[in-house]
Amino acid sequence: MADTNGKKSSESGRLVHLRIRRQDGRDMPETRRWEEFKVPYLPQMNVHSALQQIQRAPVTVQGKVVAPVVWEAACLEEVCGSCTMVINGRVRQACSALVHTLSPKGEVITIEPMSKFPVERDLVVDRSRMFDALKRVKAWIDLDGTHELGPGPREAPEHQQERYPLSRCMTCGCCLEACPQYNDSSPFIGAFALNAVRLYNMHPSGAMHRTARLESVMGEGGVADCGKAQNCVEVCPKEIPLVDSIADVARETTKQLLFGWLLK
Ligand code: SF4
Ligand code: SF4
Ligand code: FES
Protein backbone atom coordinates (compact mmCIF):
# COMPACT_ATOMS: atom_id res chain seq x y z
CA MET A 1 0.00 0.00 0.00
CA ALA A 2 1.30 3.50 -0.82
CA ASP A 3 0.65 6.74 1.02
CA THR A 4 -0.02 10.08 -0.72
CA ASN A 5 3.72 10.60 -1.18
CA GLY A 6 4.00 7.35 -3.06
CA LYS A 7 6.06 5.94 -0.19
CA LYS A 8 5.26 2.53 1.19
CA SER A 9 3.45 2.58 4.50
CA SER A 10 5.95 -0.04 5.68
CA GLU A 11 8.04 3.10 6.23
CA SER A 12 6.09 3.27 9.47
CA GLY A 13 8.77 0.84 10.75
CA ARG A 14 11.06 3.87 10.71
CA LEU A 15 11.63 5.81 13.92
CA VAL A 16 11.58 9.59 14.30
CA HIS A 17 14.38 10.89 16.53
CA LEU A 18 13.49 14.02 18.49
CA ARG A 19 15.76 16.09 20.71
CA ILE A 20 13.69 18.31 22.96
CA ARG A 21 14.63 21.20 25.24
CA ARG A 22 12.85 20.80 28.54
CA GLN A 23 12.28 22.94 31.65
CA ASP A 24 10.16 21.97 34.64
CA GLY A 25 8.56 25.34 35.38
CA ARG A 26 8.76 29.10 35.15
CA ASP A 27 11.84 30.61 36.79
CA MET A 28 13.46 27.18 37.02
CA PRO A 29 16.39 27.56 34.60
CA GLU A 30 18.38 25.03 36.63
CA THR A 31 16.04 22.31 35.29
CA ARG A 32 16.80 23.18 31.66
CA ARG A 33 18.02 20.11 29.79
CA TRP A 34 17.81 18.16 26.54
CA GLU A 35 15.96 14.86 26.35
CA GLU A 36 15.80 12.54 23.34
CA PHE A 37 12.95 10.33 22.20
CA LYS A 38 12.25 7.97 19.34
CA VAL A 39 8.70 7.46 18.13
CA PRO A 40 7.25 5.46 15.21
CA TYR A 41 7.08 7.33 11.90
CA LEU A 42 3.67 7.67 10.31
CA PRO A 43 3.11 8.98 6.76
CA GLN A 44 2.36 12.73 6.72
CA MET A 45 2.97 13.06 10.46
CA ASN A 46 3.70 16.51 11.83
CA VAL A 47 5.71 17.55 14.89
CA HIS A 48 2.47 17.89 16.86
CA SER A 49 1.62 14.21 16.30
CA ALA A 50 5.18 13.17 17.15
CA LEU A 51 4.81 15.03 20.46
CA GLN A 52 1.49 13.26 21.03
CA GLN A 53 3.25 9.92 20.67
CA ILE A 54 5.80 10.95 23.28
CA GLN A 55 2.92 11.98 25.52
CA ARG A 56 1.46 8.47 25.27
CA ALA A 57 4.75 6.76 26.19
CA PRO A 58 7.25 9.26 27.62
CA VAL A 59 10.40 7.14 27.64
CA THR A 60 13.76 8.61 26.57
CA VAL A 61 16.18 6.87 24.20
CA GLN A 62 18.11 5.86 27.35
CA GLY A 63 15.00 3.99 28.55
CA LYS A 64 14.18 6.45 31.34
CA VAL A 65 10.49 7.07 32.06
CA VAL A 66 9.99 10.84 32.32
CA ALA A 67 7.12 13.31 32.65
CA PRO A 68 5.30 13.82 29.31
CA VAL A 69 6.51 16.78 27.25
CA VAL A 70 4.18 19.77 27.55
CA TRP A 71 3.23 22.02 24.61
CA GLU A 72 0.20 24.02 23.47
CA ALA A 73 -2.04 23.50 20.46
CA ALA A 74 -5.61 24.33 19.53
CA CYS A 75 -6.56 24.70 15.86
CA LEU A 76 -4.10 22.21 14.25
CA GLU A 77 -4.31 24.21 11.01
CA GLU A 78 -1.87 27.10 11.53
CA VAL A 79 -4.51 29.57 12.56
CA CYS A 80 -4.25 30.01 16.34
CA GLY A 81 -0.47 30.30 16.70
CA SER A 82 -0.39 28.47 20.03
CA CYS A 83 1.90 25.63 18.93
CA THR A 84 4.72 27.96 17.88
CA MET A 85 8.19 26.66 18.78
CA VAL A 86 11.71 26.56 17.38
CA ILE A 87 12.13 23.47 15.20
CA ASN A 88 15.53 22.70 13.73
CA GLY A 89 16.54 26.26 14.56
CA ARG A 90 13.60 27.93 12.81
CA VAL A 91 10.58 29.37 14.55
CA ARG A 92 7.34 27.87 13.21
CA GLN A 93 4.17 25.98 14.11
CA ALA A 94 4.35 22.33 15.21
CA CYS A 95 1.04 21.56 13.49
CA SER A 96 2.30 22.52 10.04
CA ALA A 97 5.87 21.20 10.44
CA LEU A 98 5.94 17.89 8.56
CA VAL A 99 8.40 15.26 9.74
CA HIS A 100 9.26 13.99 6.25
CA THR A 101 10.43 17.46 5.18
CA LEU A 102 12.31 18.17 8.42
CA SER A 103 14.04 14.81 8.54
CA PRO A 104 13.98 13.18 5.08
CA LYS A 105 16.75 10.73 5.97
CA GLY A 106 15.87 10.23 9.61
CA GLU A 107 17.99 13.14 10.86
CA VAL A 108 17.43 14.23 14.48
CA ILE A 109 14.76 16.92 14.83
CA THR A 110 15.53 19.51 17.52
CA ILE A 111 12.67 21.25 19.27
CA GLU A 112 12.99 24.22 21.63
CA PRO A 113 10.61 26.76 23.14
CA MET A 114 10.74 30.31 21.73
CA SER A 115 13.57 32.22 23.39
CA LYS A 116 11.98 35.69 23.55
CA PHE A 117 9.24 34.79 26.05
CA PRO A 118 9.34 33.34 29.59
CA VAL A 119 9.12 29.54 29.53
CA GLU A 120 6.17 28.22 31.55
CA ARG A 121 7.14 24.60 31.07
CA ASP A 122 8.92 22.63 28.33
CA LEU A 123 7.66 24.15 25.04
CA VAL A 124 4.96 26.38 26.53
CA VAL A 125 5.82 30.08 26.76
CA ASP A 126 4.02 33.09 28.18
CA ARG A 127 3.12 35.47 25.31
CA SER A 128 1.32 38.03 27.54
CA ARG A 129 3.68 40.76 26.36
CA MET A 130 2.15 40.40 22.91
CA PHE A 131 -1.38 40.84 24.19
CA ASP A 132 -0.31 43.84 26.28
CA ALA A 133 1.13 45.35 23.09
CA LEU A 134 -2.22 44.89 21.31
CA LYS A 135 -3.91 46.73 24.20
CA ARG A 136 -1.36 49.53 23.93
CA VAL A 137 -2.18 50.10 20.24
CA LYS A 138 -5.97 49.71 20.72
CA ALA A 139 -6.13 46.76 18.32
CA TRP A 140 -9.90 46.74 18.22
CA ILE A 141 -12.88 48.66 16.85
CA ASP A 142 -14.69 50.52 19.62
CA LEU A 143 -18.42 49.94 19.97
CA ASP A 144 -20.48 52.82 21.26
CA GLY A 145 -22.80 50.80 23.53
CA THR A 146 -24.92 47.78 22.61
CA HIS A 147 -27.75 49.59 20.81
CA GLU A 148 -28.43 49.16 17.11
CA LEU A 149 -25.79 51.14 15.26
CA GLY A 150 -27.17 50.74 11.77
CA PRO A 151 -25.04 49.73 8.81
CA GLY A 152 -21.30 50.22 9.08
CA PRO A 153 -19.43 52.63 6.84
CA ARG A 154 -19.12 51.59 3.21
CA GLU A 155 -15.77 50.33 2.04
CA ALA A 156 -14.61 49.63 -1.51
CA PRO A 157 -13.79 45.96 -2.23
CA GLU A 158 -10.29 47.01 -3.36
CA HIS A 159 -9.69 48.62 0.02
CA GLN A 160 -10.95 45.48 1.80
CA GLN A 161 -8.63 43.36 -0.29
CA GLU A 162 -5.69 45.56 0.64
CA ARG A 163 -6.56 45.26 4.31
CA TYR A 164 -7.25 41.50 4.35
CA PRO A 165 -3.64 40.20 4.28
CA LEU A 166 -2.85 42.37 7.31
CA SER A 167 -5.70 40.76 9.26
CA ARG A 168 -4.22 37.27 9.06
CA CYS A 169 -1.93 37.76 12.09
CA MET A 170 -2.38 34.95 14.64
CA THR A 171 -0.21 36.50 17.39
CA CYS A 172 2.14 33.54 17.08
CA GLY A 173 5.32 35.42 18.00
CA CYS A 174 7.50 34.26 15.07
CA CYS A 175 8.24 37.86 14.02
CA LEU A 176 9.40 38.67 17.56
CA GLU A 177 11.51 35.54 17.94
CA ALA A 178 13.39 36.51 14.76
CA CYS A 179 13.69 40.24 15.53
CA PRO A 180 17.08 41.44 16.81
CA GLN A 181 15.41 44.47 18.43
CA TYR A 182 12.96 42.42 20.51
CA ASN A 183 14.28 41.07 23.80
CA ASP A 184 13.98 41.23 27.59
CA SER A 185 15.96 44.43 27.89
CA SER A 186 14.22 46.28 25.05
CA PRO A 187 10.74 47.82 25.20
CA PHE A 188 10.29 47.44 21.41
CA ILE A 189 6.67 46.61 20.66
CA GLY A 190 7.39 44.41 17.62
CA ALA A 191 6.35 44.08 14.00
CA PHE A 192 2.98 42.39 14.63
CA ALA A 193 1.76 45.33 16.78
CA LEU A 194 2.87 47.89 14.21
CA ASN A 195 1.00 45.87 11.59
CA ALA A 196 -2.08 46.03 13.86
CA VAL A 197 -1.80 49.83 13.95
CA ARG A 198 -1.89 49.92 10.15
CA LEU A 199 -4.72 47.38 9.95
CA TYR A 200 -7.05 49.14 12.39
CA ASN A 201 -6.23 52.60 11.05
CA MET A 202 -7.20 51.41 7.57
CA HIS A 203 -10.61 50.30 8.79
CA PRO A 204 -13.26 52.99 8.23
CA SER A 205 -14.53 52.67 11.84
CA GLY A 206 -11.13 51.88 13.36
CA ALA A 207 -9.81 55.15 11.89
CA MET A 208 -11.75 57.01 14.62
CA HIS A 209 -8.83 56.15 16.93
CA ARG A 210 -6.15 56.70 14.35
CA THR A 211 -4.39 59.46 16.29
CA ALA A 212 -4.37 57.54 19.57
CA ARG A 213 -2.94 54.48 17.80
CA LEU A 214 -0.20 56.48 16.11
CA GLU A 215 0.67 58.26 19.35
CA SER A 216 0.90 54.89 21.14
CA VAL A 217 3.86 53.93 18.93
CA MET A 218 5.58 57.31 18.80
CA GLY A 219 7.35 56.98 22.13
CA GLU A 220 9.71 54.51 23.76
CA GLY A 221 9.55 51.04 22.24
CA GLY A 222 7.61 52.35 19.26
CA VAL A 223 8.17 52.32 15.53
CA ALA A 224 11.43 54.27 15.70
CA ASP A 225 13.04 51.33 17.55
CA CYS A 226 12.75 49.05 14.50
CA GLY A 227 16.23 48.40 13.14
CA LYS A 228 14.85 47.48 9.69
CA ALA A 229 16.63 44.11 9.63
CA GLN A 230 13.54 42.61 7.96
CA ASN A 231 13.91 39.23 9.71
CA CYS A 232 10.26 39.49 10.73
CA VAL A 233 8.87 39.33 7.22
CA GLU A 234 11.07 36.31 6.43
CA VAL A 235 9.55 34.17 9.17
CA CYS A 236 5.92 35.30 9.27
CA PRO A 237 3.93 32.13 8.47
CA LYS A 238 0.99 34.21 7.23
CA GLU A 239 3.19 36.16 4.78
CA ILE A 240 2.02 39.48 6.14
CA PRO A 241 3.85 42.39 4.46
CA LEU A 242 5.35 43.49 7.78
CA VAL A 243 8.06 45.72 6.33
CA ASP A 244 5.42 47.64 4.36
CA SER A 245 3.31 47.97 7.51
CA ILE A 246 6.28 49.26 9.52
CA ALA A 247 7.16 51.76 6.76
CA ASP A 248 3.53 52.91 6.57
CA VAL A 249 3.31 53.44 10.35
CA ALA A 250 6.68 55.26 10.34
CA ARG A 251 5.39 57.63 7.62
CA GLU A 252 2.09 58.22 9.41
CA THR A 253 3.75 58.90 12.77
CA THR A 254 6.10 61.42 11.12
CA LYS A 255 3.10 63.21 9.55
CA GLN A 256 1.35 63.11 12.91
CA LEU A 257 4.39 64.62 14.60
CA LEU A 258 4.77 67.39 12.03
CA PHE A 259 1.16 68.26 11.26
CA GLY A 260 -0.84 66.64 14.08
CA TRP A 261 -1.39 70.04 15.73
CA LEU A 262 -3.32 71.13 12.62
CA LEU A 263 -5.84 68.39 13.23
CA LYS A 264 -6.49 69.22 16.89
S1 SF4 B 1 2.84 39.16 12.17
FE1 SF4 B 1 3.14 37.06 11.39
S2 SF4 B 1 4.84 36.25 12.60
FE2 SF4 B 1 4.12 38.06 13.66
S3 SF4 B 1 2.68 37.33 15.19
FE3 SF4 B 1 1.48 37.83 13.34
S4 SF4 B 1 1.37 35.94 12.17
FE4 SF4 B 1 2.98 35.66 13.68
S1 SF4 C 1 12.31 45.00 10.44
FE1 SF4 C 1 13.82 44.00 11.75
S2 SF4 C 1 13.95 45.27 13.60
FE2 SF4 C 1 12.07 45.82 12.49
S3 SF4 C 1 10.50 44.54 13.41
FE3 SF4 C 1 11.26 43.43 11.60
S4 SF4 C 1 12.88 42.10 12.41
FE4 SF4 C 1 12.45 43.63 13.98
S1 FES D 1 -2.33 24.42 16.72
FE1 FES D 1 -3.00 26.38 16.02
S2 FES D 1 -1.35 27.07 14.85
FE2 FES D 1 -0.74 25.06 15.40
mmCIF file of C-alpha atoms and ligand atoms in Angstrom:
data_model
loop_
_atom_site.group_PDB
_atom_site.id
_atom_site.type_symbol
_atom_site.label_atom_id
_atom_site.label_comp_id
_atom_site.label_asym_id
_atom_site.label_seq_id
_atom_site.Cartn_x
_atom_site.Cartn_y
_atom_site.Cartn_z
ATOM 1 C CA MET A 1 0.000 0.000 0.000
ATOM 2 C CA ALA A 2 1.302 3.499 -0.820
ATOM 3 C CA ASP A 3 0.650 6.739 1.020
ATOM 4 C CA THR A 4 -0.022 10.076 -0.721
ATOM 5 C CA ASN A 5 3.724 10.602 -1.180
ATOM 6 C CA GLY A 6 3.997 7.352 -3.058
ATOM 7 C CA LYS A 7 6.065 5.941 -0.192
ATOM 8 C CA LYS A 8 5.264 2.529 1.187
ATOM 9 C CA SER A 9 3.450 2.579 4.497
ATOM 10 C CA SER A 10 5.948 -0.045 5.680
ATOM 11 C CA GLU A 11 8.045 3.103 6.226
ATOM 12 C CA SER A 12 6.090 3.269 9.467
ATOM 13 C CA GLY A 13 8.773 0.837 10.749
ATOM 14 C CA ARG A 14 11.063 3.871 10.713
ATOM 15 C CA LEU A 15 11.632 5.813 13.919
ATOM 16 C CA VAL A 16 11.582 9.585 14.304
ATOM 17 C CA HIS A 17 14.375 10.887 16.526
ATOM 18 C CA LEU A 18 13.490 14.023 18.493
ATOM 19 C CA ARG A 19 15.765 16.092 20.706
ATOM 20 C CA ILE A 20 13.691 18.305 22.961
ATOM 21 C CA ARG A 21 14.634 21.201 25.244
ATOM 22 C CA ARG A 22 12.852 20.805 28.544
ATOM 23 C CA GLN A 23 12.276 22.939 31.646
ATOM 24 C CA ASP A 24 10.156 21.969 34.638
ATOM 25 C CA GLY A 25 8.556 25.345 35.380
ATOM 26 C CA ARG A 26 8.759 29.098 35.151
ATOM 27 C CA ASP A 27 11.843 30.612 36.788
ATOM 28 C CA MET A 28 13.463 27.180 37.020
ATOM 29 C CA PRO A 29 16.388 27.565 34.599
ATOM 30 C CA GLU A 30 18.376 25.031 36.627
ATOM 31 C CA THR A 31 16.037 22.315 35.291
ATOM 32 C CA ARG A 32 16.799 23.183 31.656
ATOM 33 C CA ARG A 33 18.018 20.110 29.785
ATOM 34 C CA TRP A 34 17.808 18.164 26.537
ATOM 35 C CA GLU A 35 15.959 14.860 26.352
ATOM 36 C CA GLU A 36 15.798 12.542 23.338
ATOM 37 C CA PHE A 37 12.948 10.334 22.205
ATOM 38 C CA LYS A 38 12.248 7.975 19.340
ATOM 39 C CA VAL A 39 8.696 7.464 18.129
ATOM 40 C CA PRO A 40 7.249 5.462 15.212
ATOM 41 C CA TYR A 41 7.080 7.328 11.905
ATOM 42 C CA LEU A 42 3.671 7.670 10.308
ATOM 43 C CA PRO A 43 3.115 8.981 6.760
ATOM 44 C CA GLN A 44 2.363 12.734 6.724
ATOM 45 C CA MET A 45 2.974 13.057 10.461
ATOM 46 C CA ASN A 46 3.697 16.512 11.827
ATOM 47 C CA VAL A 47 5.706 17.552 14.887
ATOM 48 C CA HIS A 48 2.472 17.892 16.857
ATOM 49 C CA SER A 49 1.615 14.213 16.300
ATOM 50 C CA ALA A 50 5.183 13.167 17.154
ATOM 51 C CA LEU A 51 4.811 15.027 20.464
ATOM 52 C CA GLN A 52 1.491 13.261 21.032
ATOM 53 C CA GLN A 53 3.247 9.924 20.671
ATOM 54 C CA ILE A 54 5.799 10.953 23.282
ATOM 55 C CA GLN A 55 2.915 11.975 25.520
ATOM 56 C CA ARG A 56 1.461 8.466 25.269
ATOM 57 C CA ALA A 57 4.747 6.765 26.190
ATOM 58 C CA PRO A 58 7.247 9.259 27.622
ATOM 59 C CA VAL A 59 10.404 7.137 27.641
ATOM 60 C CA THR A 60 13.761 8.608 26.568
ATOM 61 C CA VAL A 61 16.183 6.865 24.204
ATOM 62 C CA GLN A 62 18.113 5.856 27.347
ATOM 63 C CA GLY A 63 14.998 3.988 28.548
ATOM 64 C CA LYS A 64 14.181 6.452 31.345
ATOM 65 C CA VAL A 65 10.491 7.074 32.055
ATOM 66 C CA VAL A 66 9.988 10.844 32.319
ATOM 67 C CA ALA A 67 7.122 13.306 32.650
ATOM 68 C CA PRO A 68 5.299 13.817 29.313
ATOM 69 C CA VAL A 69 6.509 16.783 27.251
ATOM 70 C CA VAL A 70 4.183 19.774 27.546
ATOM 71 C CA TRP A 71 3.235 22.024 24.608
ATOM 72 C CA GLU A 72 0.201 24.020 23.467
ATOM 73 C CA ALA A 73 -2.043 23.503 20.457
ATOM 74 C CA ALA A 74 -5.615 24.327 19.530
ATOM 75 C CA CYS A 75 -6.561 24.701 15.865
ATOM 76 C CA LEU A 76 -4.103 22.215 14.252
ATOM 77 C CA GLU A 77 -4.306 24.210 11.013
ATOM 78 C CA GLU A 78 -1.868 27.095 11.527
ATOM 79 C CA VAL A 79 -4.511 29.574 12.557
ATOM 80 C CA CYS A 80 -4.248 30.009 16.336
ATOM 81 C CA GLY A 81 -0.465 30.305 16.697
ATOM 82 C CA SER A 82 -0.394 28.472 20.033
ATOM 83 C CA CYS A 83 1.902 25.627 18.926
ATOM 84 C CA THR A 84 4.724 27.964 17.876
ATOM 85 C CA MET A 85 8.186 26.660 18.780
ATOM 86 C CA VAL A 86 11.714 26.564 17.385
ATOM 87 C CA ILE A 87 12.127 23.473 15.202
ATOM 88 C CA ASN A 88 15.535 22.705 13.732
ATOM 89 C CA GLY A 89 16.540 26.264 14.558
ATOM 90 C CA ARG A 90 13.597 27.928 12.805
ATOM 91 C CA VAL A 91 10.579 29.367 14.547
ATOM 92 C CA ARG A 92 7.343 27.868 13.208
ATOM 93 C CA GLN A 93 4.168 25.979 14.109
ATOM 94 C CA ALA A 94 4.349 22.332 15.207
ATOM 95 C CA CYS A 95 1.038 21.561 13.486
ATOM 96 C CA SER A 96 2.305 22.521 10.036
ATOM 97 C CA ALA A 97 5.867 21.199 10.438
ATOM 98 C CA LEU A 98 5.942 17.893 8.558
ATOM 99 C CA VAL A 99 8.405 15.259 9.736
ATOM 100 C CA HIS A 100 9.263 13.986 6.247
ATOM 101 C CA THR A 101 10.434 17.464 5.181
ATOM 102 C CA LEU A 102 12.306 18.167 8.419
ATOM 103 C CA SER A 103 14.043 14.814 8.537
ATOM 104 C CA PRO A 104 13.977 13.184 5.082
ATOM 105 C CA LYS A 105 16.747 10.732 5.972
ATOM 106 C CA GLY A 106 15.872 10.235 9.614
ATOM 107 C CA GLU A 107 17.988 13.142 10.864
ATOM 108 C CA VAL A 108 17.431 14.233 14.482
ATOM 109 C CA ILE A 109 14.758 16.924 14.827
ATOM 110 C CA THR A 110 15.528 19.511 17.522
ATOM 111 C CA ILE A 111 12.674 21.254 19.265
ATOM 112 C CA GLU A 112 12.987 24.217 21.625
ATOM 113 C CA PRO A 113 10.614 26.764 23.139
ATOM 114 C CA MET A 114 10.736 30.312 21.734
ATOM 115 C CA SER A 115 13.571 32.219 23.394
ATOM 116 C CA LYS A 116 11.975 35.691 23.552
ATOM 117 C CA PHE A 117 9.243 34.794 26.046
ATOM 118 C CA PRO A 118 9.338 33.344 29.588
ATOM 119 C CA VAL A 119 9.120 29.536 29.532
ATOM 120 C CA GLU A 120 6.171 28.222 31.553
ATOM 121 C CA ARG A 121 7.137 24.602 31.066
ATOM 122 C CA ASP A 122 8.924 22.628 28.331
ATOM 123 C CA LEU A 123 7.658 24.147 25.041
ATOM 124 C CA VAL A 124 4.961 26.382 26.532
ATOM 125 C CA VAL A 125 5.822 30.079 26.758
ATOM 126 C CA ASP A 126 4.022 33.094 28.176
ATOM 127 C CA ARG A 127 3.119 35.472 25.314
ATOM 128 C CA SER A 128 1.317 38.031 27.544
ATOM 129 C CA ARG A 129 3.678 40.759 26.363
ATOM 130 C CA MET A 130 2.150 40.401 22.907
ATOM 131 C CA PHE A 131 -1.383 40.838 24.191
ATOM 132 C CA ASP A 132 -0.308 43.841 26.285
ATOM 133 C CA ALA A 133 1.134 45.346 23.092
ATOM 134 C CA LEU A 134 -2.215 44.889 21.308
ATOM 135 C CA LYS A 135 -3.907 46.726 24.201
ATOM 136 C CA ARG A 136 -1.360 49.532 23.928
ATOM 137 C CA VAL A 137 -2.178 50.101 20.239
ATOM 138 C CA LYS A 138 -5.970 49.706 20.718
ATOM 139 C CA ALA A 139 -6.130 46.757 18.324
ATOM 140 C CA TRP A 140 -9.905 46.736 18.221
ATOM 141 C CA ILE A 141 -12.881 48.662 16.848
ATOM 142 C CA ASP A 142 -14.695 50.523 19.619
ATOM 143 C CA LEU A 143 -18.421 49.937 19.971
ATOM 144 C CA ASP A 144 -20.485 52.822 21.257
ATOM 145 C CA GLY A 145 -22.799 50.799 23.533
ATOM 146 C CA THR A 146 -24.916 47.778 22.613
ATOM 147 C CA HIS A 147 -27.747 49.586 20.814
ATOM 148 C CA GLU A 148 -28.432 49.159 17.115
ATOM 149 C CA LEU A 149 -25.790 51.141 15.259
ATOM 150 C CA GLY A 150 -27.167 50.736 11.768
ATOM 151 C CA PRO A 151 -25.044 49.729 8.808
ATOM 152 C CA GLY A 152 -21.303 50.215 9.075
ATOM 153 C CA PRO A 153 -19.426 52.627 6.842
ATOM 154 C CA ARG A 154 -19.118 51.588 3.215
ATOM 155 C CA GLU A 155 -15.771 50.326 2.044
ATOM 156 C CA ALA A 156 -14.609 49.632 -1.506
ATOM 157 C CA PRO A 157 -13.794 45.961 -2.225
ATOM 158 C CA GLU A 158 -10.289 47.013 -3.364
ATOM 159 C CA HIS A 159 -9.695 48.618 0.018
ATOM 160 C CA GLN A 160 -10.953 45.485 1.797
ATOM 161 C CA GLN A 161 -8.629 43.361 -0.287
ATOM 162 C CA GLU A 162 -5.694 45.565 0.638
ATOM 163 C CA ARG A 163 -6.560 45.258 4.315
ATOM 164 C CA TYR A 164 -7.254 41.498 4.351
ATOM 165 C CA PRO A 165 -3.637 40.201 4.275
ATOM 166 C CA LEU A 166 -2.846 42.372 7.309
ATOM 167 C CA SER A 167 -5.696 40.764 9.257
ATOM 168 C CA ARG A 168 -4.222 37.267 9.065
ATOM 169 C CA CYS A 169 -1.926 37.765 12.093
ATOM 170 C CA MET A 170 -2.384 34.949 14.640
ATOM 171 C CA THR A 171 -0.208 36.497 17.394
ATOM 172 C CA CYS A 172 2.139 33.541 17.078
ATOM 173 C CA GLY A 173 5.316 35.418 17.998
ATOM 174 C CA CYS A 174 7.504 34.257 15.066
ATOM 175 C CA CYS A 175 8.243 37.863 14.023
ATOM 176 C CA LEU A 176 9.398 38.666 17.564
ATOM 177 C CA GLU A 177 11.509 35.537 17.938
ATOM 178 C CA ALA A 178 13.392 36.513 14.760
ATOM 179 C CA CYS A 179 13.689 40.242 15.528
ATOM 180 C CA PRO A 180 17.080 41.435 16.811
ATOM 181 C CA GLN A 181 15.412 44.470 18.434
ATOM 182 C CA TYR A 182 12.955 42.423 20.510
ATOM 183 C CA ASN A 183 14.277 41.067 23.796
ATOM 184 C CA ASP A 184 13.984 41.235 27.586
ATOM 185 C CA SER A 185 15.956 44.427 27.890
ATOM 186 C CA SER A 186 14.220 46.279 25.049
ATOM 187 C CA PRO A 187 10.741 47.820 25.202
ATOM 188 C CA PHE A 188 10.292 47.443 21.408
ATOM 189 C CA ILE A 189 6.671 46.608 20.663
ATOM 190 C CA GLY A 190 7.391 44.411 17.624
ATOM 191 C CA ALA A 191 6.345 44.085 14.003
ATOM 192 C CA PHE A 192 2.983 42.386 14.630
ATOM 193 C CA ALA A 193 1.760 45.326 16.777
ATOM 194 C CA LEU A 194 2.870 47.889 14.210
ATOM 195 C CA ASN A 195 0.999 45.871 11.591
ATOM 196 C CA ALA A 196 -2.077 46.031 13.859
ATOM 197 C CA VAL A 197 -1.800 49.834 13.948
ATOM 198 C CA ARG A 198 -1.888 49.917 10.147
ATOM 199 C CA LEU A 199 -4.719 47.375 9.950
ATOM 200 C CA TYR A 200 -7.047 49.144 12.389
ATOM 201 C CA ASN A 201 -6.229 52.602 11.052
ATOM 202 C CA MET A 202 -7.198 51.406 7.570
ATOM 203 C CA HIS A 203 -10.609 50.304 8.794
ATOM 204 C CA PRO A 204 -13.262 52.995 8.229
ATOM 205 C CA SER A 205 -14.527 52.670 11.836
ATOM 206 C CA GLY A 206 -11.131 51.885 13.359
ATOM 207 C CA ALA A 207 -9.815 55.146 11.894
ATOM 208 C CA MET A 208 -11.750 57.007 14.616
ATOM 209 C CA HIS A 209 -8.832 56.153 16.929
ATOM 210 C CA ARG A 210 -6.148 56.701 14.350
ATOM 211 C CA THR A 211 -4.392 59.459 16.287
ATOM 212 C CA ALA A 212 -4.372 57.541 19.571
ATOM 213 C CA ARG A 213 -2.936 54.483 17.796
ATOM 214 C CA LEU A 214 -0.199 56.479 16.113
ATOM 215 C CA GLU A 215 0.665 58.256 19.351
ATOM 216 C CA SER A 216 0.896 54.891 21.137
ATOM 217 C CA VAL A 217 3.862 53.930 18.928
ATOM 218 C CA MET A 218 5.580 57.312 18.796
ATOM 219 C CA GLY A 219 7.350 56.983 22.134
ATOM 220 C CA GLU A 220 9.711 54.514 23.763
ATOM 221 C CA GLY A 221 9.549 51.041 22.243
ATOM 222 C CA GLY A 222 7.612 52.352 19.255
ATOM 223 C CA VAL A 223 8.166 52.316 15.525
ATOM 224 C CA ALA A 224 11.435 54.267 15.702
ATOM 225 C CA ASP A 225 13.040 51.334 17.554
ATOM 226 C CA CYS A 226 12.748 49.055 14.504
ATOM 227 C CA GLY A 227 16.228 48.396 13.141
ATOM 228 C CA LYS A 228 14.851 47.479 9.687
ATOM 229 C CA ALA A 229 16.632 44.114 9.635
ATOM 230 C CA GLN A 230 13.536 42.612 7.960
ATOM 231 C CA ASN A 231 13.913 39.235 9.712
ATOM 232 C CA CYS A 232 10.260 39.492 10.733
ATOM 233 C CA VAL A 233 8.867 39.326 7.221
ATOM 234 C CA GLU A 234 11.068 36.306 6.432
ATOM 235 C CA VAL A 235 9.549 34.169 9.173
ATOM 236 C CA CYS A 236 5.917 35.303 9.265
ATOM 237 C CA PRO A 237 3.933 32.127 8.465
ATOM 238 C CA LYS A 238 0.993 34.214 7.234
ATOM 239 C CA GLU A 239 3.188 36.157 4.785
ATOM 240 C CA ILE A 240 2.023 39.478 6.136
ATOM 241 C CA PRO A 241 3.845 42.392 4.461
ATOM 242 C CA LEU A 242 5.351 43.487 7.775
ATOM 243 C CA VAL A 243 8.057 45.720 6.331
ATOM 244 C CA ASP A 244 5.421 47.640 4.358
ATOM 245 C CA SER A 245 3.312 47.971 7.514
ATOM 246 C CA ILE A 246 6.279 49.262 9.521
ATOM 247 C CA ALA A 247 7.163 51.765 6.763
ATOM 248 C CA ASP A 248 3.535 52.907 6.574
ATOM 249 C CA VAL A 249 3.309 53.439 10.350
ATOM 250 C CA ALA A 250 6.678 55.261 10.337
ATOM 251 C CA ARG A 251 5.389 57.634 7.616
ATOM 252 C CA GLU A 252 2.090 58.218 9.405
ATOM 253 C CA THR A 253 3.755 58.897 12.769
ATOM 254 C CA THR A 254 6.100 61.419 11.118
ATOM 255 C CA LYS A 255 3.103 63.207 9.553
ATOM 256 C CA GLN A 256 1.351 63.113 12.908
ATOM 257 C CA LEU A 257 4.390 64.620 14.596
ATOM 258 C CA LEU A 258 4.773 67.389 12.029
ATOM 259 C CA PHE A 259 1.164 68.256 11.260
ATOM 260 C CA GLY A 260 -0.837 66.637 14.082
ATOM 261 C CA TRP A 261 -1.388 70.042 15.731
ATOM 262 C CA LEU A 262 -3.316 71.131 12.624
ATOM 263 C CA LEU A 263 -5.844 68.388 13.226
ATOM 264 C CA LYS A 264 -6.488 69.221 16.893
HETATM 265 S S1 SF4 B 1 2.843 39.159 12.169
HETATM 266 FE FE1 SF4 B 1 3.135 37.057 11.392
HETATM 267 S S2 SF4 B 1 4.845 36.249 12.603
HETATM 268 FE FE2 SF4 B 1 4.122 38.063 13.659
HETATM 269 S S3 SF4 B 1 2.684 37.329 15.188
HETATM 270 FE FE3 SF4 B 1 1.481 37.833 13.343
HETATM 271 S S4 SF4 B 1 1.367 35.936 12.173
HETATM 272 FE FE4 SF4 B 1 2.976 35.662 13.679
HETATM 273 S S1 SF4 B 2 12.312 45.005 10.436
HETATM 274 FE FE1 SF4 B 2 13.817 44.000 11.754
HETATM 275 S S2 SF4 B 2 13.946 45.266 13.603
HETATM 276 FE FE2 SF4 B 2 12.072 45.823 12.493
HETATM 277 S S3 SF4 B 2 10.498 44.541 13.411
HETATM 278 FE FE3 SF4 B 2 11.258 43.435 11.598
HETATM 279 S S4 SF4 B 2 12.882 42.097 12.406
HETATM 280 FE FE4 SF4 B 2 12.452 43.629 13.977
HETATM 281 S S1 FES B 3 -2.330 24.419 16.720
HETATM 282 FE FE1 FES B 3 -2.999 26.375 16.022
HETATM 283 S S2 FES B 3 -1.352 27.072 14.849
HETATM 284 FE FE2 FES B 3 -0.738 25.061 15.400
#
